[in-house]
Short mmCIF file of C-alpha atoms in Angstrom, two decimals:
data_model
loop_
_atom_site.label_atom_id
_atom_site.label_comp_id
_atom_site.label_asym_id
_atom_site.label_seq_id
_atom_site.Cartn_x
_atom_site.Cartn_y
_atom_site.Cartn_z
CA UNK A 202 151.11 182.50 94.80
CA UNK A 203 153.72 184.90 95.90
CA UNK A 204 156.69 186.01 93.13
CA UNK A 205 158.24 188.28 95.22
CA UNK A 206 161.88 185.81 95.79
CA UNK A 207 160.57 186.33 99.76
CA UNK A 208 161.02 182.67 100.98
CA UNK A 209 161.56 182.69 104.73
CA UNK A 210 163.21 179.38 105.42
CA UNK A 211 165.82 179.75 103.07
CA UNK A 212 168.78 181.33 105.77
CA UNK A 213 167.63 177.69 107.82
CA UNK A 214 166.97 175.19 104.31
CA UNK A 215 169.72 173.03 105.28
CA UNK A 216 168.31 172.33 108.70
CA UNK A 217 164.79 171.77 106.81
CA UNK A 218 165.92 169.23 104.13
CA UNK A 219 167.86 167.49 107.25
CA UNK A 220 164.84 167.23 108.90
CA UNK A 221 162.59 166.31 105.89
CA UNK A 222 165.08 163.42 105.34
CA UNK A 223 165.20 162.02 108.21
CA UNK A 224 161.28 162.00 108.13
CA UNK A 225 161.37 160.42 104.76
CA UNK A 226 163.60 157.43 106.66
CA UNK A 227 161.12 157.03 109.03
CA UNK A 228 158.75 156.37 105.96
CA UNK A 229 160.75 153.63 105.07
CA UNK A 230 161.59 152.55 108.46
CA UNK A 231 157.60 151.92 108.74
CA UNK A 232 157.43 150.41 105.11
CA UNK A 233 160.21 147.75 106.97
CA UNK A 234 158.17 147.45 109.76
CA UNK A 235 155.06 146.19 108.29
CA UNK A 236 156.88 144.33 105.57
CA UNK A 237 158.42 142.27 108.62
CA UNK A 238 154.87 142.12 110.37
CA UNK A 239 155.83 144.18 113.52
CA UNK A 240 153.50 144.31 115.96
CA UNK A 241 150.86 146.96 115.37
CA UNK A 242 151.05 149.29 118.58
CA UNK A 243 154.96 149.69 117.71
CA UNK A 244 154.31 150.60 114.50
CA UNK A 245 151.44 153.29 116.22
CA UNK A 246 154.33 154.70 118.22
CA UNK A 247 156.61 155.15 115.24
CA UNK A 248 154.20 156.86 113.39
CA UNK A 249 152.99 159.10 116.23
CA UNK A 250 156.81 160.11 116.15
CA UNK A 251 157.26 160.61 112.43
CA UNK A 252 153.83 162.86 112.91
CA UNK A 253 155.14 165.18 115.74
CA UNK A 254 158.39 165.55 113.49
CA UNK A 255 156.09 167.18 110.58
CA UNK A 256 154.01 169.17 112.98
CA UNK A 257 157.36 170.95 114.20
CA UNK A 258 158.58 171.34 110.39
CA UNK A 259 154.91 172.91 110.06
CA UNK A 260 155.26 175.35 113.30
CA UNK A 261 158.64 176.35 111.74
CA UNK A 262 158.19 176.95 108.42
CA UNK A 263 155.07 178.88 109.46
CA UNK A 264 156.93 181.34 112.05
CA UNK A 265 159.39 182.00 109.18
CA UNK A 266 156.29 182.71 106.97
CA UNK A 267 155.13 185.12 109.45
CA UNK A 268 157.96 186.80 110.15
CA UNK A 269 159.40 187.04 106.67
CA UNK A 270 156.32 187.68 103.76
CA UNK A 271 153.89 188.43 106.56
CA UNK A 272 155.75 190.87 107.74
CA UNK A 273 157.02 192.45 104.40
CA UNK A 274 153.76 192.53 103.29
CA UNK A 275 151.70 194.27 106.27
CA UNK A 276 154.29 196.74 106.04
CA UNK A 277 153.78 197.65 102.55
CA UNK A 278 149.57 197.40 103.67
CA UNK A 279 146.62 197.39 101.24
CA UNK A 280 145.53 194.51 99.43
CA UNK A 281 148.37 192.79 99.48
CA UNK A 282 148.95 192.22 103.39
CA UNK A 283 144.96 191.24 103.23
CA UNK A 284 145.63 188.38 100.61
CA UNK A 285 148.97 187.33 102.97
CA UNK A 286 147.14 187.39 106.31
CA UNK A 287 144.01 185.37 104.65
CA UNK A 288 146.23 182.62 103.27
CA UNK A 289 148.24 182.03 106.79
CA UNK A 290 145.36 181.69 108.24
CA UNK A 291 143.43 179.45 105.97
CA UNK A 292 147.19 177.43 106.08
CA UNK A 293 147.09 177.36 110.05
CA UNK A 294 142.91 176.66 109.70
CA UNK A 295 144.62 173.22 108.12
CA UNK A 296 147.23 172.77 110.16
CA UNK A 297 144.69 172.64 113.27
CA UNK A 298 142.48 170.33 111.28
CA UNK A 299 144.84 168.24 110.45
CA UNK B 142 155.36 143.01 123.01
CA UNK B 143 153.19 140.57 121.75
CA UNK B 144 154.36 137.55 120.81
CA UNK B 145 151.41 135.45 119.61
CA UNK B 146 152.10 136.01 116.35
CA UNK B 147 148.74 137.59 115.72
CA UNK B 148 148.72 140.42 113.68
CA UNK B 149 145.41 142.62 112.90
CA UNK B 150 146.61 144.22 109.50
CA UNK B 151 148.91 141.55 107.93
CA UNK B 152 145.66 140.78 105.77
CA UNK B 153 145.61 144.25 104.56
CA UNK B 154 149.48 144.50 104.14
CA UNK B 155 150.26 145.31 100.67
CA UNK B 156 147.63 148.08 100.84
CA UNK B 157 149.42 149.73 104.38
CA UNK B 158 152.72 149.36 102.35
CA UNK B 159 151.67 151.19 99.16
CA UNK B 160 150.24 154.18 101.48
CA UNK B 161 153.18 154.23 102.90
CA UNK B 162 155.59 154.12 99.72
CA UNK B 163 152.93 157.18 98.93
CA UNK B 164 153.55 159.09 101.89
CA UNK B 165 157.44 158.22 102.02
CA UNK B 166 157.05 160.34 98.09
CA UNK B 167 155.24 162.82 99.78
CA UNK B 168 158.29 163.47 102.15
CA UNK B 169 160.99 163.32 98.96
CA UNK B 170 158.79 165.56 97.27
CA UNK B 171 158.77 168.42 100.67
CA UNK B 172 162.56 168.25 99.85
CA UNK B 173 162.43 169.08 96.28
CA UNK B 174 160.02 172.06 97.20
CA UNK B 175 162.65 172.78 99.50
CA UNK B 176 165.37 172.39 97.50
CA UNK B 177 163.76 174.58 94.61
CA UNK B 178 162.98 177.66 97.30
CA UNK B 179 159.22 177.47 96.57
CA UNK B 180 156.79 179.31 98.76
CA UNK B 181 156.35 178.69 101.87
CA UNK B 182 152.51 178.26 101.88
CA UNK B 183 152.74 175.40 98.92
CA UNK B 184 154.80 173.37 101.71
CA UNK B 185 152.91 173.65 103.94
CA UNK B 186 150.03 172.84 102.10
CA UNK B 187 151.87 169.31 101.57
CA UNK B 188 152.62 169.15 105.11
CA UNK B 189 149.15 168.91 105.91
CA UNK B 190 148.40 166.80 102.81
CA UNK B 191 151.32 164.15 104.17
CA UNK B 192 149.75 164.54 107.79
CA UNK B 193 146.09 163.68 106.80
CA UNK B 194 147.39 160.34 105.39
CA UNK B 195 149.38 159.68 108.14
CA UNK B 196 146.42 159.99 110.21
CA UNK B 197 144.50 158.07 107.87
CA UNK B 198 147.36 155.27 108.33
CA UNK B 199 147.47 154.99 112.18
CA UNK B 200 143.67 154.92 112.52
CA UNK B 201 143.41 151.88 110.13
CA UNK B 202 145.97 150.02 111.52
CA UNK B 203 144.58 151.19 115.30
CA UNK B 204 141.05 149.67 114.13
CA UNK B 205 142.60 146.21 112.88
CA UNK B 206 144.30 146.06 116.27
CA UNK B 207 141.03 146.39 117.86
CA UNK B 208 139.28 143.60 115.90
CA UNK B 209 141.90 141.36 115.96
CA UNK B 210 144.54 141.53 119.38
CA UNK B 211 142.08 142.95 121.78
CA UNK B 212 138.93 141.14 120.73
CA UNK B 213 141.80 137.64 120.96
CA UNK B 214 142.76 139.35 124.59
CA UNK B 215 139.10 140.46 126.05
CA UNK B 216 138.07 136.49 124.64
CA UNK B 217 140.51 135.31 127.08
CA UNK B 218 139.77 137.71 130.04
CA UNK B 219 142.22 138.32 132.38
CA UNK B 220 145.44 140.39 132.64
CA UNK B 221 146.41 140.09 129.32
CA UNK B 222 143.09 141.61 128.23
CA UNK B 223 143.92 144.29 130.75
CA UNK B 224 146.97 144.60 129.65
CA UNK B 225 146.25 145.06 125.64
CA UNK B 226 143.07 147.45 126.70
CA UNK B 227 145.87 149.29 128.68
CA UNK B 228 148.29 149.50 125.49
CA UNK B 229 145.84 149.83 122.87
CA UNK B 230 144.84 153.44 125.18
CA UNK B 231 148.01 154.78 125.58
CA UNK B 232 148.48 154.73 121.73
CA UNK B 233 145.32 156.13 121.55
CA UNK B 234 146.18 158.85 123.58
CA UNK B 235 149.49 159.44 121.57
CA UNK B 236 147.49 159.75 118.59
CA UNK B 237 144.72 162.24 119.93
CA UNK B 238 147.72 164.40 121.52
CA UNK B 239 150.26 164.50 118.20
CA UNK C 108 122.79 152.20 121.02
CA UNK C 109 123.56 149.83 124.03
CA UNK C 110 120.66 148.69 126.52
CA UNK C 111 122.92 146.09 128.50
CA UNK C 112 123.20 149.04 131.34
CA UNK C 113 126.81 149.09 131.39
CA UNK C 114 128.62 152.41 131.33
CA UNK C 115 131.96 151.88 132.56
CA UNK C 116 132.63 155.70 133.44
CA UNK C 117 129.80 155.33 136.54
CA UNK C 118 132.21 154.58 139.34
CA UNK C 119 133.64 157.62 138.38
CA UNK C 120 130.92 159.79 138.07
CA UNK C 121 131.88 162.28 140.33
CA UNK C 122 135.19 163.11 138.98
CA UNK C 123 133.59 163.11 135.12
CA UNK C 124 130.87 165.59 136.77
CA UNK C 125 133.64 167.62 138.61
CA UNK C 126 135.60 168.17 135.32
CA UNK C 127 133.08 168.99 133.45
CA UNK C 128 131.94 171.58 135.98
CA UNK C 129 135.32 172.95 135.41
CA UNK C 130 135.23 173.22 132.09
CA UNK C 131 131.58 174.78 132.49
CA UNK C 132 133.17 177.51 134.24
CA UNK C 133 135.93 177.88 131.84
CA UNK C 134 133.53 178.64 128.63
CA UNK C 135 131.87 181.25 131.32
CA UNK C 136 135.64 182.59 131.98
CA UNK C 137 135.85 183.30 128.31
CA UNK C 138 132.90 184.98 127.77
CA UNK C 139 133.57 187.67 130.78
CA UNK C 140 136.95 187.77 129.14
CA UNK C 141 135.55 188.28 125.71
CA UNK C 142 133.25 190.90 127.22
CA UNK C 143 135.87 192.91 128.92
CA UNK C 144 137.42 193.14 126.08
CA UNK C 145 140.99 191.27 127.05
CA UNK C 146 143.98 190.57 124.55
CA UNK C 147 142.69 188.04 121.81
CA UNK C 148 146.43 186.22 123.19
CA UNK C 149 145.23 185.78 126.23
CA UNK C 150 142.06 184.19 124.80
CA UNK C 151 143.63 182.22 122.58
CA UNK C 152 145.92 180.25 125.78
CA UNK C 153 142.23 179.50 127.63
CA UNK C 154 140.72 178.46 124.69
CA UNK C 155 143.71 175.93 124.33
CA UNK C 156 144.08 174.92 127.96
CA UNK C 157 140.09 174.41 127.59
CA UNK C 158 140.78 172.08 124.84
CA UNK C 159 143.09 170.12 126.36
CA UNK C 160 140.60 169.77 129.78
CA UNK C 161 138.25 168.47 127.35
CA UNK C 162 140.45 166.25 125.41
CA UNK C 163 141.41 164.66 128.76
CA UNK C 164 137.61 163.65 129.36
CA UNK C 165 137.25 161.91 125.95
CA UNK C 166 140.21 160.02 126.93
CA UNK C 167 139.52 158.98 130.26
CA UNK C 168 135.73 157.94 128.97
CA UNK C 169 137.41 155.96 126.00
CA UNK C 170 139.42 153.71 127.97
CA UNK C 171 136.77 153.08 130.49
CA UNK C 172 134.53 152.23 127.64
CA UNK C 173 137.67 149.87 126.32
CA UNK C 174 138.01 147.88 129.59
CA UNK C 175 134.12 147.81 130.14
CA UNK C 176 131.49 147.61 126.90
CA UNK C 177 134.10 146.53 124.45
CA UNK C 178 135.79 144.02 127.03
CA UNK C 179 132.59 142.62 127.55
CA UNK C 180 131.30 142.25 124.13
CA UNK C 181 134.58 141.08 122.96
CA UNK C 182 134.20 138.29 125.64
CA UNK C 183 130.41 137.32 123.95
CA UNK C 184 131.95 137.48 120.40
CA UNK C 185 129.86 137.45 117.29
CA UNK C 186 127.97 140.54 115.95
CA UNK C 187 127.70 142.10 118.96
CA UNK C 188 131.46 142.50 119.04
CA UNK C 189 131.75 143.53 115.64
CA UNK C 190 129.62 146.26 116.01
CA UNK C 191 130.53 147.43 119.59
CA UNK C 192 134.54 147.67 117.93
CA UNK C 193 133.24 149.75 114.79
CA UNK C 194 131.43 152.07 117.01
CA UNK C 195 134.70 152.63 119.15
CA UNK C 196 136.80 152.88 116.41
CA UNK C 197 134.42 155.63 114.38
CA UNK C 198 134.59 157.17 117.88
CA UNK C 199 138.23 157.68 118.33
CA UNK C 200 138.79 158.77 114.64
CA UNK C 201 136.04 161.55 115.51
CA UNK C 202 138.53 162.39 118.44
CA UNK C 203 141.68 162.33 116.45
CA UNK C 204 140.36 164.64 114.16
CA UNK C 205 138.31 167.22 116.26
CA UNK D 211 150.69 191.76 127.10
CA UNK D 212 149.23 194.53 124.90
CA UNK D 213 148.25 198.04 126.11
CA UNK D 214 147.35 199.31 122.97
CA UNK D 215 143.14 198.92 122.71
CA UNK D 216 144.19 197.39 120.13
CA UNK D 217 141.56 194.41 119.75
CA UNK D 218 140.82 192.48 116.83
CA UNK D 219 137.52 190.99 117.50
CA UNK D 220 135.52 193.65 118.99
CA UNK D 221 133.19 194.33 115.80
CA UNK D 222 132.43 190.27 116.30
CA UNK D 223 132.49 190.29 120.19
CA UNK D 224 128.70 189.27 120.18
CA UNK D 225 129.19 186.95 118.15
CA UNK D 226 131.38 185.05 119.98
CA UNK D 227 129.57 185.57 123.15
CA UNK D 228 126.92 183.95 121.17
CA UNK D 229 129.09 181.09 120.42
CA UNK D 230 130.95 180.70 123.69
CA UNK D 231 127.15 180.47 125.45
CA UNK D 232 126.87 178.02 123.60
CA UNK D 233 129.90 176.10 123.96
CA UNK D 234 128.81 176.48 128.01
CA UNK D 235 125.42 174.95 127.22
CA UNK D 236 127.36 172.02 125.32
CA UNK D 237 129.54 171.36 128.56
CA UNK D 238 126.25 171.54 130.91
CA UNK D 239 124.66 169.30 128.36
CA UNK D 240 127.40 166.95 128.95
CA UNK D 241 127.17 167.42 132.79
CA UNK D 242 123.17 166.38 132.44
CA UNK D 243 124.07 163.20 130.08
CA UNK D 244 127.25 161.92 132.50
CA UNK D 245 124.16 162.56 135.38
CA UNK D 246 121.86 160.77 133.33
CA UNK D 247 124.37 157.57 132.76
CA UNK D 248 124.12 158.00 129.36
CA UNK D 249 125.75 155.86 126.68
CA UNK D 250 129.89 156.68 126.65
CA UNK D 251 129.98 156.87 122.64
CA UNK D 252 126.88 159.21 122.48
CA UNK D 253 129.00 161.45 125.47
CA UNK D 254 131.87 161.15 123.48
CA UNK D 255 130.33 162.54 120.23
CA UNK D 256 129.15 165.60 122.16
CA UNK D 257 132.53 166.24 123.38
CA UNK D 258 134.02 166.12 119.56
CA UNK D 259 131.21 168.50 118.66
CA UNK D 260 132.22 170.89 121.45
CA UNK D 261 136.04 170.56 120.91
CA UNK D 262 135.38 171.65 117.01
CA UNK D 263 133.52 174.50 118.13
CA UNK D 264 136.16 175.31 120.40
CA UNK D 265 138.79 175.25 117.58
CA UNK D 266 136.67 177.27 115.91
CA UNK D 267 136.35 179.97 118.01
CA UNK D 268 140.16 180.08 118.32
CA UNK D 269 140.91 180.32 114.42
CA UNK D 270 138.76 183.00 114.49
CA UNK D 271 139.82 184.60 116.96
CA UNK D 272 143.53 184.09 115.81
CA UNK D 273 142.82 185.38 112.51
CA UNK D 274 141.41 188.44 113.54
CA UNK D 275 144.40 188.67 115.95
CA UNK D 276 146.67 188.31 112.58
CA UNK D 277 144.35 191.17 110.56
CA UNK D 278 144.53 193.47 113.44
CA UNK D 279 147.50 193.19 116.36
CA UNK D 280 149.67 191.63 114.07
CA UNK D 281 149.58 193.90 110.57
CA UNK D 282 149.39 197.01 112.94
CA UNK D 283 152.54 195.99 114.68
CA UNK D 284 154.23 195.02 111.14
CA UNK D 285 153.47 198.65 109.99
CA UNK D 286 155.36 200.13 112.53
CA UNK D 287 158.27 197.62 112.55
CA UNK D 288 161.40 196.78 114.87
CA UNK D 289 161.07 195.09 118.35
CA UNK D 290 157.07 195.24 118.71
CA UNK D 291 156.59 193.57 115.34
CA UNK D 292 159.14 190.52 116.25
CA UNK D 293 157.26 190.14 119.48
CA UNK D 294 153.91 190.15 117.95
CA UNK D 295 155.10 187.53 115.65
CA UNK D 296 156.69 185.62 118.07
CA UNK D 297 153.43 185.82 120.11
CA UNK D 298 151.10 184.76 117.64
CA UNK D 299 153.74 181.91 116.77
CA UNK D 300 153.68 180.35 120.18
CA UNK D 301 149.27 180.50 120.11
CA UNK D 302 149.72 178.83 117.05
CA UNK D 303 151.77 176.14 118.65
CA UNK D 304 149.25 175.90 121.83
CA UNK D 305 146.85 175.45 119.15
CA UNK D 306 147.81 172.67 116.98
CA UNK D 307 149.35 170.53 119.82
CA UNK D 308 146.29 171.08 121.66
#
C-alpha cells in the first residue's frame, strides 16, 4: 500500500468515473438483455465491448501509475522503487492473464 | 439474428443475471475507489477481478450456444449450420482477441 | 480422442505447415536477438507479433474443427455430440485465457 | 531505440535462450503433429501451452526492462524518463491486446 497522497489519475478522475459509468450501464444493459432472452451471440458482442472498455481503463490507469509513483519512486531509489517496480509488474503479470 | 426462439442459456438465466448484477457492483464499486483517490494498484487489482468474471460470463454463455443453437443448426445441415458455425467463430475470435 | 479420421484442418495443411514454419523461425529470431544482446523493447514487439501469429493458428484450426468434427457429430447427436461440444468448449476457454 | 548498454536481462540471457529453444521445439513439435494429421484439440492444446510460455517470457522480460531501463531513466529524469515510460506503456499495450 502506498501513503504517499501520489495517485496518478487524479488530474484525469473525471474522465475515469465517466468511463467507469458508462461501463457500469453496459452491466445493466446486459442484465436487460438476458432478462429479455436476447439472442446469445449479441449478448457475446456486447460483452466483448464492455471488456475492451476495462482493458483501456486498465492501460490508462497503469501509464499514469508508471509515470506518476513509478517514477517518484525510482527517483528517490532503494527499497522503495524495488517494492514499486515489483508490484506493477505483478499488476501487469494480471492484467496479461486476465 | 436468430429467430427460432431457441435460446442456449435461458435455462440458466437467473444464475447469468445474478453474475451480472455482481459484476455491474464491481463497476459501481471502481467508481467509489475512484471517487475516494485510492491507489492506483487496488484498482487495478479490481479491474482484473471484474475482467476474470466477465470472461467467466462470455465463455458460459459461448458453451450453452454451442450445445444448444449449433448442435439445433449442424442437426439440420445446410447453410444455416454454416451459417451459425460461421457466427459462433467470429465471436470466438472477438473473445480470444479482447 | 477421435478415431473417425476426420481432421478438418487437412485441406489446408500446407498453409498450417507454412505458418508454423514462420513462427519456427520467429522463436529462432528471438534467440539471435536475445544473444546479441538487442533492446528488451524490441523483444518485447516480436514476442507480441509472435503471439498474435500463433493466436491466428488456434483460430483458424478452431473453426475448421467447428464446421468439420463438431458439425459432424452434432449431425449423429447423442453422446458423441455431447462430448465432442465439451471438448471444444474446454478448448477455446484454454485459448481465451492463454 | 536505446544506445545506452543498458540491458536488463543480460544476467538471465541463458536462461531465456533456454526457454526460447524451447518455445522453437514447441512450434516444430506442432509442425510434426499438423504433418502427422493429428487430432485438432490435442494441436490446439500445444499451441495454448506455447502461447503461455510465450507470455511468459515477455513478463519477464518486461519486468526486468522496468528494474533496469526504466528506474535508470527515472533517476536521471526529464525527457528520457517520459519516453521510457511511454515506451514501456505502449509494450504493455502490445502485450495485453495480444
Amino acid at each position: 500500500m502506498d501513503d504517499t497522497g501520489t495517485r496518478g489519475y487524479i488530474n484525469r478522475k473525471d474522465d475515469y468515473l465517466r468511463r467507469l459509468r458508462r461501463i457500469e450501464g453496459q452491466a445493466r444493459g446486459l442484465q436487460r438483455m438476458s432478462e429479455e432472452e436476447k439472442y446469445c451471440i449479441d449478448i457475446l458482442t456486447q460483452v466483448s465491448a464492455m471488456t475492451k472498455a476495462l482493458q483501456s481503463v486498465s492501460l490508462g490507469l497503469l501509464d499514469e501509475h508508471l509515470n506518476h509513483c513509478v517514477v517518484e519512486a525510482a527517483a528517490k531509489g532503494g527499497r522503495e522503487a524495488d517494492e514499486k517496480i515489483k508490484e506493477a509488474s505483478d499488476a501487469i503479470a494480471r492484467l496479461v492473464r486476465s
